[in-house]
Amino acid sequence: MPMKHLLLLFVPILVRGYKTHVAEQPDDIPDIPSQLHDTVQELALAFSLVLQNLTNASGIIRSGDQHLDRSQITYHPGNLQVDEEFVADKAAGFYEVLHDFFHGLGDVEEAHSMAALCPHAFIPNIMACIKASSCIIQMGIPNLIDMEIYAGMLEQMIRFEEIMWPLLRDALMTEPGGGTVADDLVFPEMFACDGTVHTAGNTVLLSVDSEHAETLAVAAALHEATVASHQILDSHVLNSSMDDTIDKLQRTWHGPCQKIGCDHTNYWDIFFRHHEHSLALINVGHPALLRSDIHMRFMLQHRVQRFIGDNHRDYSFVEKYARMDQEQAYSWDVAVAYHSRNKEALQSLASMLLSSVPESRLERLVDRHKLAWAEEELLRETSVTSTAVAHNISANQMSALEVDEGEGEAGDAQWGRRRRRRRRRRFFKAIVKAVVKVVQVVAKAIGSLLACMGDFGKFAATGYTRAFTPSTAGSIGLSAGNTNFLKDILGGSTPSGWISLDMGFSVGSTSEIWWAGAGFSGSLVCDTTGACSIYVAVAILATGNAKMPVSALCPLGASIGAMDCSHCAGASMTILCCSFDLTNGNNGCR
Ligand SMILES: *[C@@H]1O[C@H](CO)[C@@H](O)[C@H](O)[C@H]1NC(C)=O
Ligand SMILES: *[C@@H]1O[C@H](CO)[C@@H](O)[C@H](O)[C@H]1NC(C)=O
Ligand SMILES: *[C@@H]1O[C@H](CO)[C@@H](O)[C@H](O)[C@H]1NC(C)=O
Ligand SMILES: *[C@@H]1O[C@H](CO)[C@@H](O)[C@H](O)[C@H]1NC(C)=O
């Protein structure tokens, strides 16, 4: 039974979730051996970066060989074996950290059998290994890992698991010889940390103060209303009255909304306000309940988007119930606050790791191209600085600066000034001769990757939906400019004049009524030089596109050719930065 030790290690997770607030002594330490403390923190960083990597890989593979921006992406997808290697390489750093963790457990035999569950380059197990590592990380809360970091990780993971992973797996499966990718291995139960039930029953286990009791009561109410919402949406059939369905949903949320202050008549207000409850769970230190809370909120959003797609001919659901931009200001603010706290927490973990673990350990988490880019950037910045400094020195401003500084000093200013001057000269010389250090390169690369990740946003875009391929689509509406230029762009040519667009795009799996994949929605100005591409942070999206009868953004009528005017709206969190060319659908992420 080589896995027994790990079993012992994993069981306390479930129990600890309930116990943290009962016994909140600082010495209530996690059951992670101390030699593995920094490995668990490293795993949390690798976790976020691997989701980003795999989202990028999925976009590249799903684009096929045609729609990639060749100035950025040199890889040619389409050959199963090579694609599998490509994907495996995207998870290489993450697996190394995970294996470090297993080996750090001490027992060699055990480490090997653990590592055998997550072998390098074995695609079918990737999702299961990512989930298992989230459970390892959960054990590190709160001493090694902040709840906020965990929350951000889970928000990304659920989107990846539900939207991106199936797309990636299916893309590989449909390649010649790809049948075997489908067989996901079932993981031993000990790797699981899902499954906290929200029923009021759990509160019986706890001796809690009133704040905790209230939070748990809200958890139960939200859970109940969410389950009921799924049932209502599922039972809406072809002939059902949309008004009745909306009415049932609104009545379901009336009670919970009185508890949390949401507007029961607007789905998006409920969705945004729900984040305040996640903040409360973070405050009371309840990782297991937070995990199921995030899952629950996402799955209902996903269901609502599906519903909009399935009922795309009936715009009234969007008009009367999923009313984006009509939410209460506070509901929106609290959702933004939750996500920005999570983002900041991950960034500070990364800077802490950069100063505490050898850079070679973090270097392996980042793509070589990204490291090369970071080094170039740093060298460029350094040479700009040294040129500027050299110029300023020759302008003889250095001594003025020194005198200024010296004047504030009393006593033997003369000595102090002289010493300072010498030090300052050495300092300037050091800059001019600077060689970029590896740790700076790694910091720059990771900083740039994390900057693209975890920003929360909402969107509501209307336009003519144009599918470039079954996996790439764009939606283009005219917010200002000439309709002739809109026709140009819809026809796939560069507009001959200035035009402002309401637009969206998605790379993954797209049809007119359903987009899933990496995407963005916003506005774009195409200028007379014909530049019609954007570089933005994209999110993992799944949106239902409802057909719109009339809209100023679709000035050419409800449809033009095979393109219908449609509307999609939603909320998302960014995962990476990509470019997209609206005229031809070419895309790439760096
Ligand atoms: C991300 O992908 C690169 C290869 O493109 C790889 O070297 C790196 O280790 C991956 N990062 C993680 C966290 O696995
Ligand atoms: C929908 O309504 C039509 C006429 O009202 C009826 O013929 C049809 O059987 C109904 N379909 C379903 C699925 O109930
Ligand atoms: C150089 O001097 C100019 C003006 O005196 C100043 O604005 C600039 O910041 C200086 N640059 C550096 C790198 O010191
Ligand atoms: C996406 O993958 C390509 C190809 O491997 C790579 O060049 C690029 O740096 C990656 N971008 C990100 C953000 O990982």
XYZ file of C-alpha atoms and ligand atoms in Angstrom:
646
model
C 0.000 0.000 0.000
C 2.501 2.637 -1.074
C -0.234 5.288 -1.333
C -1.294 5.015 2.239
C 0.841 7.875 3.466
C -0.535 10.179 0.892
C -3.994 9.050 1.818
C -3.298 10.224 5.338
C -2.042 13.444 3.908
C -5.179 14.008 1.884
C -7.874 13.084 4.334
C -7.294 16.024 6.661
C -8.222 18.449 3.871
C -11.879 17.731 4.122
C -11.857 17.814 7.859
C -9.688 20.896 8.076
C -12.053 22.910 5.951
C -14.578 22.654 8.732
C -12.116 23.014 11.550
C -10.086 26.084 10.719
C -12.492 28.499 12.284
C -13.185 26.310 15.275
C -9.551 26.101 16.291
C -7.860 29.124 14.844
C -4.565 28.819 16.637
C -1.612 29.981 14.595
C 0.027 26.607 15.153
C -2.779 24.846 13.338
C -0.280 24.019 10.591
C -1.045 22.060 7.433
C 0.001 18.485 7.158
C 2.560 19.230 4.479
C 6.119 18.238 5.443
C 8.216 21.361 5.950
C 10.718 20.498 3.203
C 7.800 20.771 0.767
C 6.520 24.180 1.819
C 8.097 26.136 -1.011
C 7.260 23.369 -3.498
C 3.573 23.774 -2.704
C 3.845 27.522 -3.268
C 5.696 26.906 -6.506
C 2.942 24.512 -7.516
C 0.368 27.291 -7.085
C 2.295 29.487 -9.522
C 2.873 26.599 -11.945
C -0.829 25.822 -11.748
C -1.831 29.207 -13.122
C 0.876 29.189 -15.763
C 0.010 25.720 -17.015
C -3.638 26.688 -17.513
C -2.449 29.672 -19.497
C -0.058 27.502 -21.518
C -2.707 24.923 -22.327
C -5.244 27.573 -23.300
C -2.653 28.927 -25.733
C -1.939 25.435 -27.063
C -5.619 24.731 -27.493
C -6.071 27.928 -29.519
C -3.141 27.003 -31.757
C -4.273 23.442 -32.338
C -7.889 24.396 -32.919
C -6.963 27.134 -35.332
C -5.649 24.415 -37.590
C -2.740 25.435 -39.702
C -4.525 28.308 -41.373
C -5.418 31.079 -39.034
C -2.267 31.587 -37.047
C -0.404 34.832 -37.016
C 2.844 33.650 -38.572
C 4.786 36.597 -37.259
C 4.266 35.098 -33.806
C 3.530 31.409 -34.095
C 5.863 29.214 -36.099
C 4.382 25.919 -34.979
C 2.359 23.963 -37.583
C -0.361 21.889 -35.929
C -2.143 18.920 -37.480
C 0.044 15.885 -36.849
C -1.203 13.963 -33.830
C 2.113 12.757 -32.502
C 3.807 16.108 -32.846
C 0.756 17.897 -31.437
C 0.778 15.634 -28.419
C 4.413 16.476 -27.842
C 3.587 20.144 -28.265
C 0.832 19.917 -25.640
C 2.977 17.822 -23.309
C 5.722 20.431 -23.519
C 3.184 23.078 -22.491
C 2.733 21.212 -19.209
C 6.397 20.290 -18.710
C 7.218 22.794 -15.970
C 4.047 22.058 -14.057
C 4.804 18.329 -14.082
C 8.327 18.933 -12.848
C 7.017 20.803 -9.823
C 4.356 18.176 -9.193
C 7.017 15.456 -9.331
C 9.220 17.474 -6.981
C 6.313 17.346 -4.577
C 5.915 13.577 -4.859
C 9.650 12.992 -4.473
C 9.760 15.329 -1.508
C 7.387 13.052 0.355
C 10.492 11.032 1.219
C 9.498 7.477 0.473
C 11.128 6.548 -2.858
C 8.732 3.754 -3.727
C 5.765 5.895 -2.914
C 7.124 8.790 -4.938
C 7.435 6.545 -7.976
C 3.913 5.247 -7.723
C 2.559 8.773 -7.237
C 4.576 10.046 -10.186
C 3.255 7.140 -12.261
C -0.239 8.594 -11.970
C 0.891 11.817 -13.588
C 3.574 10.764 -16.041
C 5.145 13.447 -18.195
C 3.638 13.694 -21.647
C 0.586 11.587 -20.930
C -2.214 13.786 -22.256
C -5.307 11.897 -21.004
C -4.322 12.474 -17.372
C -3.537 16.168 -17.611
C -6.868 17.440 -16.305
C -6.971 14.893 -13.513
C -3.424 15.838 -12.460
C -4.305 19.530 -12.505
C -7.291 18.827 -10.266
C -5.224 16.657 -7.945
C -2.677 19.432 -7.607
C -5.415 21.894 -6.695
C -6.236 19.567 -3.805
C -2.574 19.502 -2.743
C -2.588 23.298 -2.811
C -5.786 23.407 -0.766
C -3.865 21.658 1.997
C -1.509 24.614 2.135
C -4.258 27.045 3.147
C -3.900 29.322 5.056
C -0.260 29.032 6.166
C 1.400 28.549 2.795
C -1.292 29.642 0.383
C -3.741 32.515 0.800
C -7.401 31.786 0.249
C -7.397 34.525 -2.412
C -4.788 32.690 -4.471
C -6.817 29.533 -4.178
C -9.988 31.347 -5.238
C -8.274 32.773 -8.338
C -6.863 29.353 -9.242
C -10.249 27.705 -8.965
C -11.963 30.387 -11.029
C -9.485 29.668 -13.825
C -9.628 25.909 -13.344
C -13.401 25.558 -13.630
C -13.404 27.537 -16.893
C -10.549 25.500 -18.244
C -12.104 22.223 -17.191
C -15.561 22.945 -18.550
C -14.699 24.823 -21.734
C -11.075 24.601 -22.811
C -10.038 21.106 -21.861
C -12.855 19.381 -23.803
C -11.955 21.513 -26.840
C -8.301 20.596 -26.631
C -8.996 16.922 -26.062
C -11.537 16.769 -28.886
C -9.156 18.516 -31.268
C -6.516 15.868 -30.622
C -9.081 13.070 -30.776
C -10.325 14.010 -34.204
C -6.839 13.994 -35.670
C -5.996 10.740 -37.496
C -5.144 8.111 -34.876
C -6.455 10.239 -32.023
C -9.004 7.832 -30.547
C -7.052 6.973 -27.444
C -6.911 10.496 -26.102
C -10.511 10.141 -25.016
C -9.901 7.604 -22.291
C -9.526 9.750 -19.233
C -8.028 7.716 -16.475
C -10.067 7.618 -13.327
C -8.001 8.894 -10.460
C -7.888 7.341 -7.002
C -10.356 8.997 -4.694
C -7.631 10.241 -2.408
C -6.846 12.940 -4.957
C -10.300 14.393 -4.708
C -11.278 17.407 -2.668
C -14.591 18.205 -4.340
C -17.877 17.337 -2.854
C -18.742 19.673 -0.019
C -22.486 19.727 0.171
C -24.196 23.019 0.800
C -27.130 21.726 2.753
C -28.049 23.359 6.000
C -27.154 19.997 7.535
C -23.422 20.798 7.614
C -23.961 23.520 10.098
C -24.816 20.860 12.652
C -21.197 19.714 12.620
C -20.000 23.079 13.678
C -19.886 25.163 16.734
C -19.800 28.550 15.120
C -20.191 32.197 15.914
C -22.931 34.238 14.322
C -20.872 35.497 11.364
C -20.046 31.940 10.384
C -23.575 30.771 10.975
C -24.876 33.528 8.713
C -22.360 32.737 5.969
C -23.318 29.083 6.094
C -27.016 29.944 5.936
C -26.371 32.072 2.832
C -24.357 29.205 1.309
C -27.308 26.876 1.779
C -29.805 29.375 0.347
C -27.668 30.077 -2.731
C -27.176 26.396 -3.293
C -30.869 25.671 -3.116
C -31.793 28.476 -5.526
C -29.046 27.409 -7.943
C -30.274 23.822 -8.020
C -33.824 25.081 -8.596
C -32.634 27.378 -11.414
C -31.020 24.469 -13.238
C -34.275 22.542 -12.937
C -36.318 25.441 -14.273
C -33.996 25.966 -17.239
C -33.861 22.234 -17.948
C -37.634 21.952 -17.961
C -38.084 24.752 -20.506
C -39.087 22.959 -23.730
C -40.019 24.008 -27.211
C -43.531 25.168 -26.399
C -42.906 26.541 -22.907
C -43.732 30.138 -22.293
C -40.598 32.209 -21.846
C -42.461 34.563 -19.528
C -43.413 31.671 -17.249
C -39.831 30.464 -17.119
C -38.563 33.935 -16.272
C -41.246 34.293 -13.637
C -40.246 31.004 -11.984
C -36.601 32.045 -11.914
C -37.409 35.401 -10.405
C -39.572 33.860 -7.710
C -36.823 31.354 -6.888
C -34.316 34.106 -6.260
C -36.608 36.397 -4.302
C -35.737 34.879 -0.932
C -31.947 34.496 -1.398
C -31.776 38.010 -2.816
C -33.349 39.396 0.325
C -30.460 37.816 2.236
C -27.641 39.054 0.001
C -29.114 42.201 -1.502
C -29.327 41.126 -5.123
C -31.973 42.104 -7.652
C -33.930 38.889 -8.117
C -35.268 40.102 -11.475
C -31.844 40.273 -13.140
C -29.609 37.231 -13.555
C -26.442 39.271 -13.962
C -27.037 41.155 -10.739
C -27.405 37.825 -8.936
C -24.223 36.558 -10.570
C -22.168 39.604 -9.632
C -23.539 39.906 -6.084
C -22.840 36.218 -5.480
C -19.127 37.136 -5.315
C -19.722 38.884 -2.006
C -20.536 35.503 -0.548
C -17.227 34.119 -1.854
C -15.484 36.989 -0.099
C -17.282 36.017 3.095
C -16.117 32.421 2.703
C -12.565 33.696 2.266
C -12.929 35.769 5.416
C -14.197 32.883 7.509
C -11.478 30.615 6.050
C -13.566 27.906 4.479
C -11.673 26.543 1.438
C -13.863 23.491 0.847
C -17.045 25.529 0.742
C -15.347 28.190 -1.392
C -14.450 25.486 -3.866
C -18.008 24.343 -4.316
C -19.272 27.940 -4.285
C -17.075 28.869 -7.264
C -18.119 25.713 -9.059
C -21.784 26.418 -8.434
C -21.637 30.036 -9.626
C -19.778 29.153 -12.788
C -22.008 26.214 -13.684
C -25.149 28.337 -13.481
C -23.589 31.016 -15.676
C -22.617 28.328 -18.141
C -26.168 26.957 -18.091
C -27.651 30.414 -18.645
C -25.372 30.965 -21.655
C -26.392 27.596 -23.070
C -30.001 28.518 -22.556
C -29.519 31.776 -24.464
C -27.849 29.868 -27.312
C -30.546 27.180 -27.377
C -33.267 29.802 -27.426
C -31.413 32.230 -29.648
C -34.530 33.164 -31.577
C -36.262 34.497 -28.505
C -34.518 37.644 -27.453
C -36.908 38.218 -24.538
C -34.839 36.167 -22.071
C -31.957 38.591 -22.565
C -34.258 41.576 -22.619
C -36.198 40.671 -19.487
C -33.945 38.552 -17.322
C -30.269 38.334 -18.330
C -30.013 42.110 -18.422
C -26.329 42.971 -18.642
C -25.377 46.508 -17.640
C -28.529 46.934 -15.599
C -27.038 45.451 -12.455
C -26.610 47.460 -9.260
C -23.321 49.324 -9.068
C -22.416 47.653 -5.779
C -22.911 44.144 -7.184
C -20.490 44.854 -9.989
C -17.973 46.516 -7.678
C -17.910 43.612 -5.271
C -17.262 41.120 -8.085
C -14.405 43.265 -9.374
C -12.966 43.605 -5.870
C -13.033 39.857 -5.345
C -11.150 39.180 -8.569
C -8.593 41.919 -8.098
C -7.788 40.675 -4.598
C -7.218 37.241 -6.078
C -5.013 38.599 -8.819
C -2.888 40.643 -6.423
C -2.428 37.677 -4.125
C -1.003 35.552 -6.940
C 1.291 38.363 -8.010
C 2.689 38.743 -4.534
C 3.221 35.010 -4.240
C 5.197 35.177 -7.493
C 7.405 38.006 -6.274
C 7.964 36.251 -2.991
C 9.042 33.093 -4.842
C 11.310 35.069 -7.139
C 13.279 36.200 -4.155
C 13.187 32.942 -2.222
C 13.715 30.028 -4.603
C 16.537 29.588 -7.151
C 15.579 31.198 -10.462
C 16.264 27.957 -12.319
C 13.193 26.510 -10.631
C 10.972 29.291 -11.917
C 12.677 29.504 -15.288
C 11.382 26.054 -16.195
C 7.781 27.318 -15.871
C 8.118 29.744 -18.764
C 8.261 29.300 -22.518
C 11.720 29.798 -24.111
C 10.336 32.361 -26.546
C 8.907 34.322 -23.681
C 12.255 34.290 -21.878
C 14.020 35.431 -25.022
C 11.497 38.243 -25.395
C 11.984 39.271 -21.749
C 15.745 39.378 -22.158
C 15.502 41.531 -25.267
C 13.122 43.899 -23.528
C 15.438 44.224 -20.558
C 18.489 44.820 -22.723
C 16.603 47.439 -24.665
C 15.424 49.155 -21.477
C 18.926 48.990 -20.050
C 20.513 50.490 -23.112
C 17.901 53.245 -23.133
C 18.668 53.927 -19.478
C 22.422 53.884 -19.943
C 22.275 56.186 -22.940
C 20.031 58.566 -21.061
C 22.193 58.423 -17.973
C 25.373 58.952 -19.971
C 23.746 61.923 -21.596
C 22.679 63.392 -18.274
C 26.090 62.870 -16.774
C 27.704 64.767 -19.611
C 25.139 67.496 -18.998
C 26.800 67.700 -15.615
C 23.657 67.291 -13.635
C 25.084 64.597 -11.429
C 27.044 66.941 -9.215
C 24.035 69.222 -8.820
C 22.052 66.263 -7.620
C 24.736 65.399 -5.125
C 24.983 68.879 -3.725
C 21.273 68.951 -3.311
C 21.372 65.789 -1.320
C 24.293 66.921 0.761
C 22.652 70.146 1.810
C 20.140 68.419 3.963
C 22.892 66.910 6.079
C 24.317 68.526 9.143
C 27.771 67.928 10.636
C 30.559 66.679 8.472
C 28.763 67.145 5.240
C 32.054 67.411 3.440
C 32.981 63.828 4.179
C 29.554 62.546 3.609
C 29.327 64.262 0.257
C 32.593 62.908 -0.945
C 31.693 59.398 0.014
C 28.336 59.718 -1.657
C 29.872 61.006 -4.842
C 32.172 58.034 -5.088
C 29.343 55.647 -4.511
C 27.188 57.397 -7.042
C 29.871 57.193 -9.730
C 30.188 53.491 -9.218
C 26.429 53.193 -9.411
C 26.221 54.919 -12.800
C 29.051 52.861 -14.153
C 27.269 49.725 -13.078
C 24.201 50.687 -15.059
C 26.117 51.406 -18.225
C 27.821 48.044 -18.103
C 24.725 46.184 -16.963
C 24.292 42.610 -18.015
C 20.797 41.328 -17.642
C 20.643 38.705 -14.917
C 18.664 35.496 -15.307
C 16.525 36.321 -12.294
C 15.516 39.617 -13.914
C 14.618 37.853 -17.137
C 12.502 35.300 -15.300
C 10.829 38.040 -13.263
C 10.058 40.042 -16.378
C 8.638 37.015 -18.227
C 6.481 35.843 -15.322
C 5.383 39.404 -14.593
C 4.260 39.854 -18.156
C 2.357 36.553 -18.160
C 0.620 37.272 -14.872
C -0.298 40.768 -16.023
C -2.530 39.215 -18.664
C -4.247 36.973 -16.170
C -7.126 37.325 -13.738
C -8.750 40.620 -14.723
C -12.484 40.443 -14.401
C -14.685 42.005 -17.021
C -18.153 42.033 -18.474
C -19.123 42.481 -22.055
C -22.143 43.027 -24.219
C -21.383 43.001 -27.915
C -23.644 43.223 -30.903
C -22.731 42.685 -34.515
C -22.783 40.517 -37.601
C -21.325 37.179 -36.734
C -18.875 35.878 -39.242
C -17.337 32.432 -38.952
C -13.875 32.209 -40.460
C -13.725 28.463 -39.802
C -15.723 26.218 -37.456
C -13.212 27.140 -34.789
C -12.718 30.846 -35.370
C -15.418 33.478 -35.447
C -15.738 37.192 -35.135
C -18.690 39.436 -34.536
C -18.544 42.901 -35.997
C -20.915 45.774 -35.369
C -20.570 49.368 -36.446
C -20.383 51.902 -33.643
C -19.159 54.781 -35.818
C -17.976 55.331 -39.362
C -19.239 54.505 -42.801
C -21.382 51.460 -43.622
C -19.332 50.853 -46.780
C -16.290 50.217 -44.664
C -18.324 47.786 -42.576
C -19.174 45.947 -45.784
C -15.476 45.794 -46.644
C -14.589 44.188 -43.386
C -17.501 41.754 -43.430
C -16.361 40.702 -46.878
C -12.886 40.007 -45.537
C -11.072 42.983 -46.972
C -9.341 45.829 -45.244
C -11.615 48.824 -44.809
C -10.575 51.781 -46.923
C -11.367 54.331 -44.258
C -11.650 54.961 -40.560
C -14.234 52.864 -38.747
C -15.119 52.171 -35.126
C -16.366 48.703 -34.315
C -18.178 46.864 -31.600
C -16.600 43.473 -31.909
C -15.891 40.118 -30.428
C -13.968 37.045 -31.430
C -13.484 33.535 -30.274
C -11.049 30.795 -31.160
C -12.105 27.344 -30.084
C -15.410 25.961 -31.201
C -17.796 28.359 -32.789
C -21.143 28.306 -34.463
C -23.483 31.197 -35.096
C -25.271 30.681 -31.829
C -22.564 29.341 -29.543
C -18.992 30.387 -29.011
C -16.617 28.535 -26.764
C -12.913 29.051 -26.484
C -10.467 31.851 -25.959
C -12.103 35.109 -26.804
C -12.506 38.785 -26.357
C -15.205 41.318 -26.782
C -14.867 45.066 -26.915
C -14.371 47.848 -29.375
C -11.766 48.560 -31.975
C -10.899 51.372 -34.324
C -9.594 50.455 -37.749
C -7.667 53.341 -39.215
C -6.946 54.351 -42.791
C -3.643 52.483 -42.808
C -5.774 49.355 -42.743
C -4.592 48.207 -39.333
C -7.493 46.160 -38.113
C -5.994 43.905 -35.553
C -5.952 44.091 -31.799
C -3.722 42.846 -29.048
C -5.705 42.245 -25.889
C -6.115 40.027 -22.871
C -8.514 37.238 -23.728
C -10.622 35.043 -21.508
C -11.990 31.540 -21.667
C -15.520 32.160 -22.843
C -18.671 30.281 -23.597
C -21.498 32.463 -24.763
C -24.867 31.984 -26.338
C -25.517 34.445 -29.139
C -29.106 35.657 -29.336
C -30.368 36.971 -32.637
C -31.280 40.595 -32.544
C -34.105 41.896 -34.646
C -33.009 45.537 -34.787
C -29.938 47.321 -33.580
C -28.112 50.471 -34.517
C -24.923 48.410 -34.445
C -26.231 46.344 -37.345
C -27.063 49.109 -39.834
C -27.306 46.752 -42.787
C -30.430 45.022 -41.453
C -31.119 41.935 -39.338
C -28.944 39.858 -41.633
C -26.563 40.308 -44.485
C -25.721 37.298 -46.581
C -25.360 34.388 -44.207
C -24.474 36.672 -41.317
C -27.095 37.482 -38.730
C -27.081 40.363 -36.336
C -26.667 38.852 -32.910
C -25.889 39.805 -29.393
C -23.802 38.147 -26.746
C -23.077 39.264 -23.229
C -21.310 37.811 -20.273
C -18.671 38.112 -17.626
C -15.203 36.686 -17.859
C -11.750 36.712 -16.387
C -8.723 37.087 -18.581
C -6.153 34.330 -18.958
C -3.659 35.441 -21.617
C -2.827 38.162 -24.110
C -3.447 37.511 -27.777
C -3.730 39.320 -31.052
C -6.541 38.939 -33.537
C -6.819 40.288 -37.069
C -10.446 41.016 -37.874
C -10.079 40.915 -41.626
C -8.789 37.358 -41.835
C -9.166 35.778 -38.389
C -5.428 35.293 -37.887
C -4.481 35.092 -34.237
C -1.642 34.383 -31.872
C -0.830 34.718 -28.184
C 2.418 35.744 -26.558
C 4.706 26.350 -20.533
O 5.125 25.935 -21.811
C 6.529 25.955 -22.022
C 6.777 25.503 -23.443
O 6.123 26.344 -24.336
C 7.227 25.061 -21.032
O 8.615 25.152 -21.192
C 6.854 25.469 -19.608
O 7.414 24.591 -18.691
C 5.347 25.458 -19.475
N 4.956 25.932 -18.139
C 4.406 25.152 -17.218
C 4.006 25.785 -15.939
O 4.256 23.960 -17.383
C -46.282 22.494 -29.422
O -47.500 23.074 -29.766
C -48.062 22.607 -31.005
C -49.346 23.394 -31.311
O -49.726 24.197 -30.271
C -48.330 21.123 -30.906
O -48.852 20.624 -32.119
C -47.031 20.405 -30.574
O -47.270 19.023 -30.380
C -46.397 20.990 -29.298
N -45.093 20.404 -29.110
C -44.660 19.991 -27.936
C -43.244 19.444 -27.900
O -45.319 20.048 -26.929
C 17.840 62.881 -17.868
O 17.547 64.247 -17.683
C 16.225 64.645 -18.039
C 16.109 66.161 -17.904
O 17.122 66.679 -17.151
C 15.219 63.881 -17.130
O 13.890 64.207 -17.477
C 15.427 62.392 -17.297
O 14.581 61.687 -16.399
C 16.887 62.014 -17.034
N 17.036 60.593 -17.333
C 17.661 59.748 -16.519
C 17.672 58.321 -16.936
O 18.221 60.100 -15.491
C 1.893 30.334 -27.083
O 2.531 29.288 -27.798
C 3.488 29.710 -28.740
C 3.975 28.489 -29.499
O 4.586 27.574 -28.659
C 4.598 30.462 -28.027
O 5.540 30.940 -28.957
C 4.021 31.616 -27.224
O 5.028 32.234 -26.472
C 2.933 31.104 -26.286
N 2.318 32.210 -25.581
C 2.032 32.175 -24.280
C 1.393 33.378 -23.706
O 2.289 31.210 -23.581
